[in-house]
Amino acid sequence: MAVIADIFVAEPADAMGYVRADLAQDRAATAAFTPKSFKGLTDLDFSILWAILEATDYDIDLHEMDSVPLAGLPDGSMMYRFPDRYVALLAAMDAKTQTRAAAEWADTEELDCHPSDLHPVLRDLQQLAASARQKNHCLFFYAPPF
């Protein structure tokens, strides 16, 4: 089964509100976070993208996103906060950077897809990251339980 990943902007204290609204299937409440959903992308995929944007080899010790504890929620739920330096890289992506990143990311063993499949994802990530920086908020990855 493919993972559905939601990426959203929130203050850290409000991030759990998104998770609770999603689990309650409260679409109006989740819409307030202006999430973008991506099917088939995992936290590892986003960590690999981070290394690509830094033009370095992926290193789990350097490119692991910050896990957010989800106590009291169903098993299988995962949430991560994109570190600020990663958000800065995403927000700064121009068209040339997105094209290069799409080509490299598509060529990874984990994705093995066409770069054009990733252009919308990179555009959305750039917009979400820019919004997070403008609002002085954080960017989160959330995967609900299967």
PDB file of N, CA and C in Angstrom, residues 3-99:
ATOM      1  N   VAL A   3       2.099   4.980   0.717  1.00  0.00           N
ATOM      2  CA  VAL A   3       1.976   5.941   1.803  1.00  0.00           C
ATOM      3  C   VAL A   3       1.377   7.235   1.255  1.00  0.00           C
ATOM      4  N   ILE A   4       0.441   7.796   1.977  1.00  0.00           N
ATOM      5  CA  ILE A   4      -0.073   9.121   1.653  1.00  0.00           C
ATOM      6  C   ILE A   4       0.610  10.072   2.621  1.00  0.00           C
ATOM      7  N   ALA A   5       1.361  11.000   2.087  1.00  0.00           N
ATOM      8  CA  ALA A   5       2.078  11.953   2.922  1.00  0.00           C
ATOM      9  C   ALA A   5       1.438  13.320   2.773  1.00  0.00           C
ATOM     10  N   ASP A   6       1.109  13.929   3.886  1.00  0.00           N
ATOM     11  CA  ASP A   6       0.613  15.305   3.889  1.00  0.00           C
ATOM     12  C   ASP A   6       1.743  16.198   4.373  1.00  0.00           C
ATOM     13  N   ILE A   7       1.983  17.267   3.653  1.00  0.00           N
ATOM     14  CA  ILE A   7       2.952  18.271   4.063  1.00  0.00           C
ATOM     15  C   ILE A   7       2.152  19.530   4.371  1.00  0.00           C
ATOM     16  N   PHE A   8       2.390  20.112   5.532  1.00  0.00           N
ATOM     17  CA  PHE A   8       1.617  21.294   5.925  1.00  0.00           C
ATOM     18  C   PHE A   8       2.468  22.255   6.732  1.00  0.00           C
ATOM     19  N   VAL A   9       1.976  23.477   6.827  1.00  0.00           N
ATOM     20  CA  VAL A   9       2.646  24.563   7.551  1.00  0.00           C
ATOM     21  C   VAL A   9       1.883  24.815   8.849  1.00  0.00           C
ATOM     22  N   ALA A  10       2.619  24.897   9.955  1.00  0.00           N
ATOM     23  CA  ALA A  10       1.972  25.180  11.239  1.00  0.00           C
ATOM     24  C   ALA A  10       3.014  25.641  12.245  1.00  0.00           C
ATOM     25  N   GLU A  11       2.525  26.282  13.292  1.00  0.00           N
ATOM     26  CA  GLU A  11       3.373  26.518  14.450  1.00  0.00           C
ATOM     27  C   GLU A  11       3.518  25.178  15.157  1.00  0.00           C
ATOM     28  N   PRO A  12       4.650  24.928  15.785  1.00  0.00           N
ATOM     29  CA  PRO A  12       4.835  23.623  16.438  1.00  0.00           C
ATOM     30  C   PRO A  12       3.700  23.257  17.397  1.00  0.00           C
ATOM     31  N   ALA A  13       3.200  24.215  18.143  1.00  0.00           N
ATOM     32  CA  ALA A  13       2.132  23.937  19.109  1.00  0.00           C
ATOM     33  C   ALA A  13       0.821  23.555  18.431  1.00  0.00           C
ATOM     34  N   ASP A  14       0.653  23.898  17.156  1.00  0.00           N
ATOM     35  CA  ASP A  14      -0.592  23.625  16.434  1.00  0.00           C
ATOM     36  C   ASP A  14      -0.535  22.386  15.553  1.00  0.00           C
ATOM     37  N   ALA A  15       0.649  21.796  15.391  1.00  0.00           N
ATOM     38  CA  ALA A  15       0.798  20.673  14.460  1.00  0.00           C
ATOM     39  C   ALA A  15      -0.085  19.481  14.835  1.00  0.00           C
ATOM     40  N   MET A  16      -0.219  19.194  16.115  1.00  0.00           N
ATOM     41  CA  MET A  16      -1.070  18.079  16.528  1.00  0.00           C
ATOM     42  C   MET A  16      -2.534  18.332  16.186  1.00  0.00           C
ATOM     43  N   GLY A  17      -2.928  19.600  16.090  1.00  0.00           N
ATOM     44  CA  GLY A  17      -4.292  19.930  15.677  1.00  0.00           C
ATOM     45  C   GLY A  17      -4.589  19.418  14.280  1.00  0.00           C
ATOM     46  N   TYR A  18      -3.591  19.491  13.416  1.00  0.00           N
ATOM     47  CA  TYR A  18      -3.771  18.961  12.057  1.00  0.00           C
ATOM     48  C   TYR A  18      -3.986  17.448  12.105  1.00  0.00           C
ATOM     49  N   VAL A  19      -3.170  16.755  12.878  1.00  0.00           N
ATOM     50  CA  VAL A  19      -3.260  15.297  12.978  1.00  0.00           C
ATOM     51  C   VAL A  19      -4.622  14.890  13.519  1.00  0.00           C
ATOM     52  N   ARG A  20      -5.048  15.541  14.589  1.00  0.00           N
ATOM     53  CA  ARG A  20      -6.350  15.200  15.177  1.00  0.00           C
ATOM     54  C   ARG A  20      -7.497  15.484  14.202  1.00  0.00           C
ATOM     55  N   ALA A  21      -7.421  16.586  13.482  1.00  0.00           N
ATOM     56  CA  ALA A  21      -8.451  16.904  12.493  1.00  0.00           C
ATOM     57  C   ALA A  21      -8.459  15.877  11.364  1.00  0.00           C
ATOM     58  N   ASP A  22      -7.273  15.455  10.936  1.00  0.00           N
ATOM     59  CA  ASP A  22      -7.185  14.457   9.876  1.00  0.00           C
ATOM     60  C   ASP A  22      -7.789  13.132  10.331  1.00  0.00           C
ATOM     61  N   LEU A  23      -7.447  12.696  11.533  1.00  0.00           N
ATOM     62  CA  LEU A  23      -7.982  11.431  12.041  1.00  0.00           C
ATOM     63  C   LEU A  23      -9.501  11.498  12.229  1.00  0.00           C
ATOM     64  N   ALA A  24     -10.022  12.671  12.553  1.00  0.00           N
ATOM     65  CA  ALA A  24     -11.460  12.860  12.708  1.00  0.00           C
ATOM     66  C   ALA A  24     -12.146  13.105  11.365  1.00  0.00           C
ATOM     67  N   GLN A  25     -11.362  13.143  10.315  1.00  0.00           N
ATOM     68  CA  GLN A  25     -11.839  13.422   8.951  1.00  0.00           C
ATOM     69  C   GLN A  25     -12.580  14.761   8.880  1.00  0.00           C
ATOM     70  N   ASP A  26     -12.053  15.731   9.621  1.00  0.00           N
ATOM     71  CA  ASP A  26     -12.599  17.091   9.624  1.00  0.00           C
ATOM     72  C   ASP A  26     -11.881  17.884   8.537  1.00  0.00           C
ATOM     73  N   ARG A  27     -12.411  17.842   7.322  1.00  0.00           N
ATOM     74  CA  ARG A  27     -11.749  18.463   6.171  1.00  0.00           C
ATOM     75  C   ARG A  27     -11.656  19.982   6.296  1.00  0.00           C
ATOM     76  N   ALA A  28     -12.632  20.604   6.928  1.00  0.00           N
ATOM     77  CA  ALA A  28     -12.572  22.057   7.101  1.00  0.00           C
ATOM     78  C   ALA A  28     -11.401  22.439   7.999  1.00  0.00           C
ATOM     79  N   ALA A  29     -11.205  21.676   9.063  1.00  0.00           N
ATOM     80  CA  ALA A  29     -10.102  21.975   9.992  1.00  0.00           C
ATOM     81  C   ALA A  29      -8.752  21.707   9.346  1.00  0.00           C
ATOM     82  N   THR A  30      -8.629  20.618   8.592  1.00  0.00           N
ATOM     83  CA  THR A  30      -7.339  20.333   7.950  1.00  0.00           C
ATOM     84  C   THR A  30      -7.052  21.348   6.849  1.00  0.00           C
ATOM     85  N   ALA A  31      -8.073  21.828   6.175  1.00  0.00           N
ATOM     86  CA  ALA A  31      -7.880  22.796   5.082  1.00  0.00           C
ATOM     87  C   ALA A  31      -7.252  24.093   5.587  1.00  0.00           C
ATOM     88  N   ALA A  32      -7.475  24.420   6.849  1.00  0.00           N
ATOM     89  CA  ALA A  32      -6.901  25.643   7.414  1.00  0.00           C
ATOM     90  C   ALA A  32      -5.368  25.600   7.410  1.00  0.00           C
ATOM     91  N   PHE A  33      -4.803  24.408   7.343  1.00  0.00           N
ATOM     92  CA  PHE A  33      -3.343  24.243   7.322  1.00  0.00           C
ATOM     93  C   PHE A  33      -2.787  24.241   5.893  1.00  0.00           C
ATOM     94  N   THR A  34      -3.663  24.376   4.904  1.00  0.00           N
ATOM     95  CA  THR A  34      -3.317  24.326   3.466  1.00  0.00           C
ATOM     96  C   THR A  34      -2.332  23.200   3.143  1.00  0.00           C
ATOM     97  N   PRO A  35      -2.722  21.956   3.473  1.00  0.00           N
ATOM     98  CA  PRO A  35      -1.814  20.839   3.227  1.00  0.00           C
ATOM     99  C   PRO A  35      -1.741  20.474   1.745  1.00  0.00           C
ATOM    100  N   LYS A  36      -0.663  19.831   1.397  1.00  0.00           N
ATOM    101  CA  LYS A  36      -0.506  19.210   0.077  1.00  0.00           C
ATOM    102  C   LYS A  36      -0.293  17.733   0.349  1.00  0.00           C
ATOM    103  N   SER A  37      -0.998  16.888  -0.374  1.00  0.00           N
ATOM    104  CA  SER A  37      -0.876  15.442  -0.203  1.00  0.00           C
ATOM    105  C   SER A  37      -0.102  14.845  -1.364  1.00  0.00           C
ATOM    106  N   PHE A  38       0.785  13.921  -1.021  1.00  0.00           N
ATOM    107  CA  PHE A  38       1.607  13.242  -2.009  1.00  0.00           C
ATOM    108  C   PHE A  38       1.516  11.740  -1.755  1.00  0.00           C
ATOM    109  N   LYS A  39       1.132  10.990  -2.776  1.00  0.00           N
ATOM    110  CA  LYS A  39       1.015   9.545  -2.641  1.00  0.00           C
ATOM    111  C   LYS A  39       2.346   8.889  -3.003  1.00  0.00           C
ATOM    112  N   GLY A  40       2.791   7.993  -2.140  1.00  0.00           N
ATOM    113  CA  GLY A  40       3.961   7.192  -2.433  1.00  0.00           C
ATOM    114  C   GLY A  40       5.289   7.794  -2.006  1.00  0.00           C
ATOM    115  N   LEU A  41       5.277   8.944  -1.351  1.00  0.00           N
ATOM    116  CA  LEU A  41       6.524   9.559  -0.885  1.00  0.00           C
ATOM    117  C   LEU A  41       6.644   9.374   0.627  1.00  0.00           C
ATOM    118  N   THR A  42       7.803   8.946   1.055  1.00  0.00           N
ATOM    119  CA  THR A  42       8.046   8.664   2.466  1.00  0.00           C
ATOM    120  C   THR A  42       8.988   9.707   3.068  1.00  0.00           C
ATOM    121  N   ASP A  43       9.141   9.634   4.371  1.00  0.00           N
ATOM    122  CA  ASP A  43      10.097  10.519   5.035  1.00  0.00           C
ATOM    123  C   ASP A  43      11.507  10.288   4.496  1.00  0.00           C
ATOM    124  N   LEU A  44      11.846   9.040   4.153  1.00  0.00           N
ATOM    125  CA  LEU A  44      13.159   8.758   3.568  1.00  0.00           C
ATOM    126  C   LEU A  44      13.324   9.482   2.232  1.00  0.00           C
ATOM    127  N   ASP A  45      12.287   9.476   1.410  1.00  0.00           N
ATOM    128  CA  ASP A  45      12.359  10.175   0.121  1.00  0.00           C
ATOM    129  C   ASP A  45      12.635  11.664   0.322  1.00  0.00           C
ATOM    130  N   PHE A  46      11.955  12.259   1.307  1.00  0.00           N
ATOM    131  CA  PHE A  46      12.175  13.684   1.562  1.00  0.00           C
ATOM    132  C   PHE A  46      13.566  13.936   2.150  1.00  0.00           C
ATOM    133  N   SER A  47      14.075  12.991   2.924  1.00  0.00           N
ATOM    134  CA  SER A  47      15.431  13.128   3.457  1.00  0.00           C
ATOM    135  C   SER A  47      16.472  13.047   2.333  1.00  0.00           C
ATOM    136  N   ILE A  48      16.236  12.167   1.378  1.00  0.00           N
ATOM    137  CA  ILE A  48      17.134  12.057   0.225  1.00  0.00           C
ATOM    138  C   ILE A  48      17.102  13.345  -0.590  1.00  0.00           C
ATOM    139  N   LEU A  49      15.913  13.925  -0.762  1.00  0.00           N
ATOM    140  CA  LEU A  49      15.809  15.203  -1.471  1.00  0.00           C
ATOM    141  C   LEU A  49      16.649  16.268  -0.768  1.00  0.00           C
ATOM    142  N   TRP A  50      16.642  16.278   0.530  1.00  0.00           N
ATOM    143  CA  TRP A  50      17.433  17.241   1.298  1.00  0.00           C
ATOM    144  C   TRP A  50      18.909  17.131   0.916  1.00  0.00           C
ATOM    145  N   ALA A  51      19.429  15.907   0.869  1.00  0.00           N
ATOM    146  CA  ALA A  51      20.827  15.707   0.477  1.00  0.00           C
ATOM    147  C   ALA A  51      21.069  16.193  -0.952  1.00  0.00           C
ATOM    148  N   ILE A  52      20.122  15.941  -1.827  1.00  0.00           N
ATOM    149  CA  ILE A  52      20.244  16.396  -3.218  1.00  0.00           C
ATOM    150  C   ILE A  52      20.330  17.914  -3.269  1.00  0.00           C
ATOM    151  N   LEU A  53      19.489  18.589  -2.504  1.00  0.00           N
ATOM    152  CA  LEU A  53      19.505  20.055  -2.507  1.00  0.00           C
ATOM    153  C   LEU A  53      20.798  20.607  -1.919  1.00  0.00           C
ATOM    154  N   GLU A  54      21.407  19.870  -1.006  1.00  0.00           N
ATOM    155  CA  GLU A  54      22.697  20.283  -0.442  1.00  0.00           C
ATOM    156  C   GLU A  54      23.870  19.861  -1.329  1.00  0.00           C
ATOM    157  N   ALA A  55      23.559  19.096  -2.373  1.00  0.00           N
ATOM    158  CA  ALA A  55      24.589  18.576  -3.293  1.00  0.00           C
ATOM    159  C   ALA A  55      25.615  17.735  -2.539  1.00  0.00           C
ATOM    160  N   THR A  56      25.097  16.892  -1.622  1.00  0.00           N
ATOM    161  CA  THR A  56      25.949  15.982  -0.860  1.00  0.00           C
ATOM    162  C   THR A  56      25.356  14.581  -0.932  1.00  0.00           C
ATOM    163  N   ASP A  57      26.137  13.609  -0.508  1.00  0.00           N
ATOM    164  CA  ASP A  57      25.630  12.246  -0.404  1.00  0.00           C
ATOM    165  C   ASP A  57      24.681  12.164   0.784  1.00  0.00           C
ATOM    166  N   TYR A  58      23.647  11.345   0.632  1.00  0.00           N
ATOM    167  CA  TYR A  58      22.706  11.144   1.722  1.00  0.00           C
ATOM    168  C   TYR A  58      23.420  10.503   2.913  1.00  0.00           C
ATOM    169  N   ASP A  59      23.192  11.064   4.087  1.00  0.00           N
ATOM    170  CA  ASP A  59      23.753  10.545   5.336  1.00  0.00           C
ATOM    171  C   ASP A  59      22.643  10.619   6.385  1.00  0.00           C
ATOM    172  N   ILE A  60      22.231   9.479   6.887  1.00  0.00           N
ATOM    173  CA  ILE A  60      21.114   9.438   7.838  1.00  0.00           C
ATOM    174  C   ILE A  60      21.367  10.321   9.057  1.00  0.00           C
ATOM    175  N   ASP A  61      22.618  10.445   9.456  1.00  0.00           N
ATOM    176  CA  ASP A  61      22.934  11.274  10.619  1.00  0.00           C
ATOM    177  C   ASP A  61      22.793  12.765  10.330  1.00  0.00           C
ATOM    178  N   LEU A  62      22.908  13.143   9.075  1.00  0.00           N
ATOM    179  CA  LEU A  62      22.811  14.555   8.683  1.00  0.00           C
ATOM    180  C   LEU A  62      21.460  14.935   8.091  1.00  0.00           C
ATOM    181  N   HIS A  63      20.775  13.971   7.495  1.00  0.00           N
ATOM    182  CA  HIS A  63      19.581  14.286   6.711  1.00  0.00           C
ATOM    183  C   HIS A  63      18.295  13.659   7.245  1.00  0.00           C
ATOM    184  N   GLU A  64      18.309  13.234   8.481  1.00  0.00           N
ATOM    185  CA  GLU A  64      17.085  12.693   9.058  1.00  0.00           C
ATOM    186  C   GLU A  64      16.228  13.840   9.588  1.00  0.00           C
ATOM    187  N   MET A  65      14.952  13.834   9.215  1.00  0.00           N
ATOM    188  CA  MET A  65      14.053  14.878   9.697  1.00  0.00           C
ATOM    189  C   MET A  65      13.731  14.620  11.164  1.00  0.00           C
ATOM    190  N   ASP A  66      13.272  15.655  11.845  1.00  0.00           N
ATOM    191  CA  ASP A  66      12.994  15.582  13.276  1.00  0.00           C
ATOM    192  C   ASP A  66      11.659  14.888  13.524  1.00  0.00           C
ATOM    193  N   SER A  67      11.704  13.732  14.188  1.00  0.00           N
ATOM    194  CA  SER A  67      10.490  12.990  14.505  1.00  0.00           C
ATOM    195  C   SER A  67       9.693  13.742  15.570  1.00  0.00           C
ATOM    196  N   VAL A  68       8.377  13.773  15.391  1.00  0.00           N
ATOM    197  CA  VAL A  68       7.487  14.419  16.357  1.00  0.00           C
ATOM    198  C   VAL A  68       6.705  13.315  17.070  1.00  0.00           C
ATOM    199  N   PRO A  69       6.802  13.219  18.397  1.00  0.00           N
ATOM    200  CA  PRO A  69       6.076  12.176  19.129  1.00  0.00           C
ATOM    201  C   PRO A  69       4.570  12.312  18.949  1.00  0.00           C
ATOM    202  N   LEU A  70       3.916  11.173  18.746  1.00  0.00           N
ATOM    203  CA  LEU A  70       2.463  11.162  18.547  1.00  0.00           C
ATOM    204  C   LEU A  70       1.794  10.292  19.610  1.00  0.00           C
ATOM    205  N   ALA A  71       2.083  10.568  20.846  1.00  0.00           N
ATOM    206  CA  ALA A  71       1.528   9.786  21.960  1.00  0.00           C
ATOM    207  C   ALA A  71       0.006   9.835  21.937  1.00  0.00           C
ATOM    208  N   GLY A  72      -0.593   8.676  22.158  1.00  0.00           N
ATOM    209  CA  GLY A  72      -2.045   8.603  22.256  1.00  0.00           C
ATOM    210  C   GLY A  72      -2.748   8.520  20.921  1.00  0.00           C
ATOM    211  N   LEU A  73      -2.004   8.428  19.836  1.00  0.00           N
ATOM    212  CA  LEU A  73      -2.625   8.325  18.519  1.00  0.00           C
ATOM    213  C   LEU A  73      -2.443   6.914  17.972  1.00  0.00           C
ATOM    214  N   PRO A  74      -3.225   6.546  16.962  1.00  0.00           N
ATOM    215  CA  PRO A  74      -3.137   5.174  16.439  1.00  0.00           C
ATOM    216  C   PRO A  74      -1.733   4.805  15.986  1.00  0.00           C
ATOM    217  N   ASP A  75      -1.375   3.543  16.213  1.00  0.00           N
ATOM    218  CA  ASP A  75      -0.092   3.038  15.734  1.00  0.00           C
ATOM    219  C   ASP A  75      -0.018   3.202  14.224  1.00  0.00           C
ATOM    220  N   GLY A  76       1.162   3.502  13.749  1.00  0.00           N
ATOM    221  CA  GLY A  76       1.353   3.665  12.315  1.00  0.00           C
ATOM    222  C   GLY A  76       1.355   5.108  11.870  1.00  0.00           C
ATOM    223  N   SER A  77       0.871   6.021  12.702  1.00  0.00           N
ATOM    224  CA  SER A  77       0.932   7.443  12.368  1.00  0.00           C
ATOM    225  C   SER A  77       2.363   7.924  12.522  1.00  0.00           C
ATOM    226  N   MET A  78       2.806   8.759  11.599  1.00  0.00           N
ATOM    227  CA  MET A  78       4.164   9.313  11.680  1.00  0.00           C
ATOM    228  C   MET A  78       4.107  10.804  11.384  1.00  0.00           C
ATOM    229  N   MET A  79       4.876  11.573  12.132  1.00  0.00           N
ATOM    230  CA  MET A  79       4.992  12.992  11.827  1.00  0.00           C
ATOM    231  C   MET A  79       6.445  13.410  12.036  1.00  0.00           C
ATOM    232  N   TYR A  80       6.916  14.249  11.111  1.00  0.00           N
ATOM    233  CA  TYR A  80       8.267  14.777  11.162  1.00  0.00           C
ATOM    234  C   TYR A  80       8.228  16.269  10.886  1.00  0.00           C
ATOM    235  N   ARG A  81       9.144  16.988  11.499  1.00  0.00           N
ATOM    236  CA  ARG A  81       9.311  18.408  11.216  1.00  0.00           C
ATOM    237  C   ARG A  81      10.523  18.556  10.307  1.00  0.00           C
ATOM    238  N   PHE A  82      10.350  19.316   9.225  1.00  0.00           N
ATOM    239  CA  PHE A  82      11.468  19.624   8.345  1.00  0.00           C
ATOM    240  C   PHE A  82      12.379  20.608   9.093  1.00  0.00           C
ATOM    241  N   PRO A  83      13.652  20.293   9.266  1.00  0.00           N
ATOM    242  CA  PRO A  83      14.560  21.231   9.937  1.00  0.00           C
ATOM    243  C   PRO A  83      14.631  22.569   9.186  1.00  0.00           C
ATOM    244  N   ASP A  84      14.886  23.627   9.926  1.00  0.00           N
ATOM    245  CA  ASP A  84      14.883  24.980   9.350  1.00  0.00           C
ATOM    246  C   ASP A  84      15.840  25.120   8.172  1.00  0.00           C
ATOM    247  N   ARG A  85      17.013  24.501   8.262  1.00  0.00           N
ATOM    248  CA  ARG A  85      17.962  24.659   7.149  1.00  0.00           C
ATOM    249  C   ARG A  85      17.463  23.954   5.887  1.00  0.00           C
ATOM    250  N   TYR A  86      16.678  22.881   6.035  1.00  0.00           N
ATOM    251  CA  TYR A  86      16.064  22.205   4.895  1.00  0.00           C
ATOM    252  C   TYR A  86      14.956  23.087   4.323  1.00  0.00           C
ATOM    253  N   VAL A  87      14.133  23.667   5.184  1.00  0.00           N
ATOM    254  CA  VAL A  87      13.059  24.551   4.735  1.00  0.00           C
ATOM    255  C   VAL A  87      13.644  25.727   3.945  1.00  0.00           C
ATOM    256  N   ALA A  88      14.761  26.259   4.397  1.00  0.00           N
ATOM    257  CA  ALA A  88      15.412  27.368   3.685  1.00  0.00           C
ATOM    258  C   ALA A  88      15.828  26.936   2.277  1.00  0.00           C
ATOM    259  N   LEU A  89      16.359  25.728   2.142  1.00  0.00           N
ATOM    260  CA  LEU A  89      16.740  25.223   0.824  1.00  0.00           C
ATOM    261  C   LEU A  89      15.526  25.038  -0.082  1.00  0.00           C
ATOM    262  N   LEU A  90      14.455  24.502   0.478  1.00  0.00           N
ATOM    263  CA  LEU A  90      13.237  24.314  -0.311  1.00  0.00           C
ATOM    264  C   LEU A  90      12.661  25.653  -0.757  1.00  0.00           C
ATOM    265  N   ALA A  91      12.607  26.605   0.150  1.00  0.00           N
ATOM    266  CA  ALA A  91      12.041  27.917  -0.170  1.00  0.00           C
ATOM    267  C   ALA A  91      12.854  28.645  -1.234  1.00  0.00           C
ATOM    268  N   ALA A  92      14.147  28.409  -1.257  1.00  0.00           N
ATOM    269  CA  ALA A  92      15.039  29.108  -2.186  1.00  0.00           C
ATOM    270  C   ALA A  92      15.099  28.464  -3.573  1.00  0.00           C
ATOM    271  N   MET A  93      14.435  27.327  -3.766  1.00  0.00           N
ATOM    272  CA  MET A  93      14.516  26.648  -5.065  1.00  0.00           C
ATOM    273  C   MET A  93      13.951  27.517  -6.184  1.00  0.00           C
ATOM    274  N   ASP A  94      14.756  27.717  -7.208  1.00  0.00           N
ATOM    275  CA  ASP A  94      14.259  28.361  -8.417  1.00  0.00           C
ATOM    276  C   ASP A  94      13.991  27.261  -9.447  1.00  0.00           C
ATOM    277  N   ALA A  95      13.558  27.645 -10.645  1.00  0.00           N
ATOM    278  CA  ALA A  95      13.210  26.664 -11.673  1.00  0.00           C
ATOM    279  C   ALA A  95      14.397  25.778 -12.041  1.00  0.00           C
ATOM    280  N   LYS A  96      15.578  26.359 -12.125  1.00  0.00           N
ATOM    281  CA  LYS A  96      16.775  25.590 -12.476  1.00  0.00           C
ATOM    282  C   LYS A  96      17.093  24.561 -11.390  1.00  0.00           C
ATOM    283  N   THR A  97      17.004  24.967 -10.153  1.00  0.00           N
ATOM    284  CA  THR A  97      17.263  24.055  -9.038  1.00  0.00           C
ATOM    285  C   THR A  97      16.224  22.944  -9.015  1.00  0.00           C
ATOM    286  N   GLN A  98      14.965  23.295  -9.258  1.00  0.00           N
ATOM    287  CA  GLN A  98      13.909  22.285  -9.268  1.00  0.00           C
ATOM    288  C   GLN A  98      14.134  21.264 -10.384  1.00  0.00           C
ATOM    289  N   THR A  99      14.566  21.729 -11.541  1.00  0.00           N
ATOM    290  CA  THR A  99      14.822  20.823 -12.669  1.00  0.00           C
ATOM    291  C   THR A  99      15.963  19.864 -12.339  1.00  0.00           C
TER     292      THR A  99
END
